Short mmCIF file of C-alpha atoms in Angstrom, two decimals:
data_model
loop_
_atom_site.label_atom_id
_atom_site.label_comp_id
_atom_site.label_asym_id
_atom_site.label_seq_id
_atom_site.Cartn_x
_atom_site.Cartn_y
_atom_site.Cartn_z
CA MET A 1 8.94 145.40 137.96
CA THR A 2 7.07 144.29 134.76
CA THR A 3 9.72 142.52 133.04
CA ILE A 4 10.22 140.05 135.71
CA VAL A 5 7.99 136.88 135.70
CA LYS A 6 6.58 135.91 138.74
CA LYS A 7 8.68 132.86 139.05
CA ASP A 8 11.81 134.50 138.77
CA ILE A 9 11.02 137.50 141.59
CA PRO A 10 12.36 135.32 144.26
CA PHE A 11 15.84 135.02 142.35
CA PHE A 12 16.11 138.90 141.33
CA GLU A 13 15.26 139.54 145.17
CA TRP A 14 18.23 137.42 146.11
CA ILE A 15 20.38 139.25 143.81
CA LEU A 16 19.42 142.60 144.93
CA GLN A 17 19.75 141.65 148.55
CA SER A 18 23.24 140.15 147.78
CA ALA A 19 24.30 143.05 145.94
CA ALA A 20 22.88 145.65 148.45
CA GLN A 21 24.54 144.40 151.39
CA GLU A 22 27.83 144.57 149.94
CA PHE A 23 27.22 147.86 148.27
CA ASN A 24 26.15 148.96 151.96
CA ASP A 25 29.36 147.85 153.42
CA ARG A 26 31.28 149.76 150.77
CA LEU A 27 29.14 152.83 151.06
CA LEU A 28 29.52 152.90 154.95
CA SER A 29 33.23 152.44 154.87
CA ASN A 30 33.87 155.03 152.06
CA PRO A 31 36.13 157.54 153.69
CA CYS A 32 34.85 160.42 151.55
CA LEU A 33 31.30 160.06 153.19
CA LYS A 34 32.59 160.16 156.76
CA ASP A 35 31.19 163.82 157.30
CA PHE A 36 27.95 162.88 155.74
CA LEU A 37 27.67 159.60 158.07
CA LYS A 38 29.16 160.89 161.09
CA GLU A 39 25.67 161.13 162.93
CA ALA A 40 24.04 158.12 161.43
CA ASP A 41 23.73 154.77 162.75
CA PRO A 42 25.15 152.58 160.19
CA ASP A 43 23.50 149.24 161.41
CA HIS A 44 19.96 151.17 161.25
CA LEU A 45 20.79 152.84 158.07
CA LYS A 46 21.80 149.40 156.51
CA GLN A 47 18.36 148.04 157.67
CA VAL A 48 16.20 150.39 156.43
CA GLN A 49 18.06 151.13 152.97
CA LEU A 50 17.93 147.33 152.47
CA ALA A 51 14.53 146.99 153.17
CA GLY A 52 13.42 149.91 150.87
CA PHE A 53 15.13 148.41 148.02
CA MET A 54 13.59 144.76 148.56
CA GLU A 55 10.16 146.41 148.91
CA ALA A 56 10.58 148.38 145.68
CA VAL A 57 10.72 145.44 143.79
CA ARG A 58 6.80 144.54 144.13
CA GLU A 59 5.93 148.29 143.92
CA ASN A 60 3.91 149.81 141.07
CA GLU A 61 5.75 152.52 138.87
CA THR A 62 4.28 155.48 140.77
CA ASP A 63 5.23 154.13 144.51
CA PHE A 64 8.56 152.96 143.18
CA PHE A 65 9.41 156.43 141.71
CA LEU A 66 8.43 158.20 144.97
CA ARG A 67 10.15 155.89 147.27
CA PHE A 68 13.64 156.95 145.26
CA LYS A 69 12.38 160.53 144.74
CA ARG A 70 12.31 160.71 148.55
CA TYR A 71 15.43 158.80 149.13
CA ALA A 72 17.36 161.25 147.09
CA ARG A 73 15.71 164.27 148.73
CA PHE A 74 16.92 162.87 152.04
CA HIS A 75 20.32 162.35 151.05
CA TYR A 76 20.29 165.90 149.56
CA ASP A 77 19.34 167.46 152.87
CA MET A 78 22.07 165.55 154.77
CA GLY A 79 24.50 166.92 152.26
CA LEU A 80 25.54 164.13 150.10
CA PRO A 81 26.71 165.46 146.65
CA TYR A 82 24.70 164.18 143.68
CA VAL A 83 27.66 162.69 141.81
CA GLU A 84 28.23 160.61 145.03
CA TYR A 85 24.87 159.26 144.99
CA ARG A 86 24.45 158.60 141.32
CA ASP A 87 27.85 156.81 141.33
CA ALA A 88 26.64 154.68 144.17
CA PHE A 89 23.71 153.27 141.71
CA GLU A 90 26.58 152.54 139.41
CA VAL A 91 28.42 150.38 141.87
CA MET A 92 24.97 148.57 142.83
CA HIS A 93 24.25 147.97 138.99
CA LEU A 94 27.80 146.45 138.58
CA LEU A 95 27.42 144.49 141.64
CA MET A 96 23.84 143.10 140.60
CA ILE A 97 25.32 141.94 137.28
CA LYS A 98 28.10 140.26 138.87
CA LYS A 99 25.67 138.16 141.14
CA ALA A 100 23.62 137.32 138.12
CA GLU A 101 26.55 136.01 135.87
CA ALA A 102 27.64 134.04 139.03
CA VAL A 103 24.41 132.16 138.98
CA GLU A 104 22.36 132.17 136.02
CA ASN A 105 22.86 135.16 133.57
CA THR A 106 19.57 135.24 131.66
CA LYS A 107 18.32 137.94 129.21
CA ALA A 108 15.37 138.40 131.07
CA MET A 109 17.28 138.94 134.56
CA HIS A 110 19.65 141.14 132.78
CA VAL A 111 16.94 143.55 131.32
CA ALA A 112 15.17 143.55 135.00
CA ILE A 113 18.46 144.63 136.40
CA GLU A 114 18.82 147.62 133.86
CA GLU A 115 15.24 148.28 134.47
CA TYR A 116 15.38 148.61 138.01
CA ILE A 117 18.65 150.71 138.15
CA ALA A 118 17.53 153.03 135.73
CA LYS A 119 14.18 153.88 137.12
CA ALA A 120 15.74 154.15 140.52
CA ARG A 121 18.37 156.49 139.40
CA ASN A 122 16.00 158.56 137.11
CA ALA A 123 13.40 158.79 140.34
CA SER A 124 16.72 159.81 142.35
CA ALA A 125 17.84 162.21 139.72
CA ALA A 126 14.24 163.88 140.26
CA GLY A 127 14.64 164.08 143.90
CA TYR A 128 17.82 166.04 143.67
CA LEU A 129 16.47 168.33 140.97
CA GLU A 130 13.55 169.05 142.73
CA ARG A 131 15.61 170.14 145.82
CA THR A 132 18.07 172.05 143.59
CA LEU A 133 15.27 174.12 141.98
CA GLU A 134 13.76 174.92 145.22
CA ASN A 135 17.03 176.50 146.68
CA ASP A 136 18.01 178.11 143.46
CA LYS A 137 14.51 179.50 143.31
CA LYS A 138 14.64 181.16 146.96
CA THR A 139 18.42 182.44 145.80
CA LEU A 140 17.21 184.22 142.73
CA LYS A 141 14.14 185.70 144.49
CA ARG A 142 16.42 187.21 146.85
CA GLN A 143 18.26 188.76 144.19
CA THR A 144 15.42 190.05 142.11
CA LYS A 145 14.35 192.06 145.23
CA ARG A 146 17.73 193.29 145.67
CA GLN A 147 18.60 196.92 143.95
CA VAL A 148 20.02 196.13 140.68
CA ASP A 149 21.33 198.67 138.58
CA ILE A 150 21.37 196.90 135.20
CA LYS A 151 17.61 196.29 134.24
CA ALA A 152 18.82 193.59 131.55
CA VAL A 153 20.57 191.90 134.24
CA LYS A 154 17.46 191.74 136.43
CA ASP A 155 15.16 190.73 133.61
CA HIS A 156 17.66 187.90 132.89
CA LEU A 157 17.30 186.58 136.74
CA ILE A 158 13.47 186.87 136.22
CA TRP A 159 13.96 184.72 132.78
CA LEU A 160 15.69 182.07 134.91
CA LEU A 161 12.90 181.79 137.49
CA GLU A 162 10.41 181.42 134.50
CA VAL A 163 12.71 178.66 133.44
CA ILE A 164 12.63 176.94 136.95
CA ASP A 165 8.83 177.17 137.13
CA ASP A 166 8.62 175.48 133.74
CA ILE A 167 11.06 172.76 134.93
CA GLN A 168 8.82 172.34 138.33
CA GLN A 169 5.69 172.18 136.28
CA MET A 170 7.16 169.97 133.52
CA HIS A 171 6.04 172.28 130.88
CA ALA A 172 7.56 171.42 127.70
CA LYS A 173 6.49 174.31 125.70
CA PRO A 174 8.21 177.35 127.39
CA ALA A 175 7.39 181.11 126.95
CA VAL A 176 11.14 182.25 127.41
CA GLU A 177 13.45 183.23 124.65
CA PHE A 178 15.90 180.67 123.68
CA ASP A 179 18.04 182.85 121.40
CA PRO A 180 20.74 184.39 123.27
CA GLU A 181 20.97 187.31 121.09
CA GLU A 182 17.22 188.27 120.99
CA CYS A 183 16.75 188.09 124.84
CA LYS A 184 16.84 191.53 126.78
CA PHE A 185 20.34 190.63 128.48
CA GLY A 186 21.65 189.45 124.99
CA LYS A 187 20.59 192.49 123.30
CA TRP A 188 22.04 194.74 126.23
CA LEU A 189 25.36 193.10 125.71
CA THR A 190 25.63 194.65 122.11
CA THR A 191 25.01 198.23 123.66
CA LYS A 192 27.36 200.96 124.85
CA GLU A 193 26.22 200.79 128.10
CA ALA A 194 27.34 197.02 128.28
CA GLY A 195 30.62 198.31 127.07
CA ARG A 196 30.94 200.79 129.95
CA TYR A 197 30.14 198.06 132.78
CA ILE A 198 32.32 195.37 131.13
CA GLU A 199 35.40 197.26 129.89
CA ASP A 200 37.75 194.21 129.75
CA PRO A 201 37.43 192.88 126.10
CA ALA A 202 38.37 189.34 127.64
CA LEU A 203 35.91 189.35 130.45
CA ARG A 204 33.27 190.42 127.90
CA LYS A 205 33.95 187.51 125.73
CA SER A 206 33.53 185.47 128.99
CA VAL A 207 30.29 186.62 129.74
CA GLU A 208 28.91 186.43 126.22
CA LYS A 209 30.22 182.62 125.97
CA THR A 210 28.51 182.01 129.62
CA HIS A 211 25.38 183.61 128.43
CA ARG A 212 25.20 181.42 125.31
CA GLU A 213 25.81 178.06 127.49
CA ILE A 214 22.80 179.10 129.54
CA HIS A 215 20.56 179.31 126.64
CA LEU A 216 21.82 176.11 124.95
CA ILE A 217 21.53 174.12 128.42
CA THR A 218 18.16 175.59 128.93
CA GLN A 219 16.84 174.44 125.36
CA ASN A 220 18.18 170.98 126.11
CA ILE A 221 16.25 170.98 129.39
CA TYR A 222 12.90 171.58 127.53
CA ARG A 223 13.93 168.85 125.25
CA SER A 224 14.61 166.58 127.98
CA ILE A 225 11.06 167.44 129.49
CA TRP A 226 9.35 167.14 126.03
CA ARG A 227 11.04 163.51 126.22
CA LYS A 228 9.84 163.09 129.62
CA ASP A 229 13.41 162.00 130.39
#
């Protein structure tokens, strides 16, 4: 944690430990997580999680990132939705701020707390993203191997696979077509063949809207890769 002066590390660790204990108590008593935690040993889970949070304080950037990325993959595999995992960090953040304000709310300590939570949340998002992409890729590959009557549809599935490859490898310069009207599927939507497959005008508008949104989201993904966000 580069923003913490060495003499302040014990105080930061006290804040983190105190907040983490309260955080774990709240998390483990959350009825929404009952199914996720039904086969877990609550006491063991508390000890492991607290130890991990504390050890991360003195880790370098790489080890810190890999630790929380690993935690996220574990929670993903256990079936915990990302929104629940992300919200847990928001609770942790507020608890740490509250603990600091009750004792000594210095600017440096506030910055250190913000940095710790932001980096942990970012690494966790990467862990969830990694698992999600792995599963999406498997699904898309199964779809492309099936008999698809419309070549433009199959081409767009392959287009999505190319996007996933770029995200996994963090390629900021894509080879995919961004313009929804210029990609193969976008051009197909303007043909008479598309009209035969999608006769309902309302449904066609819905498909066109979804297609545009997919391309817009994809552009934003590449911007995030370029920003290393």
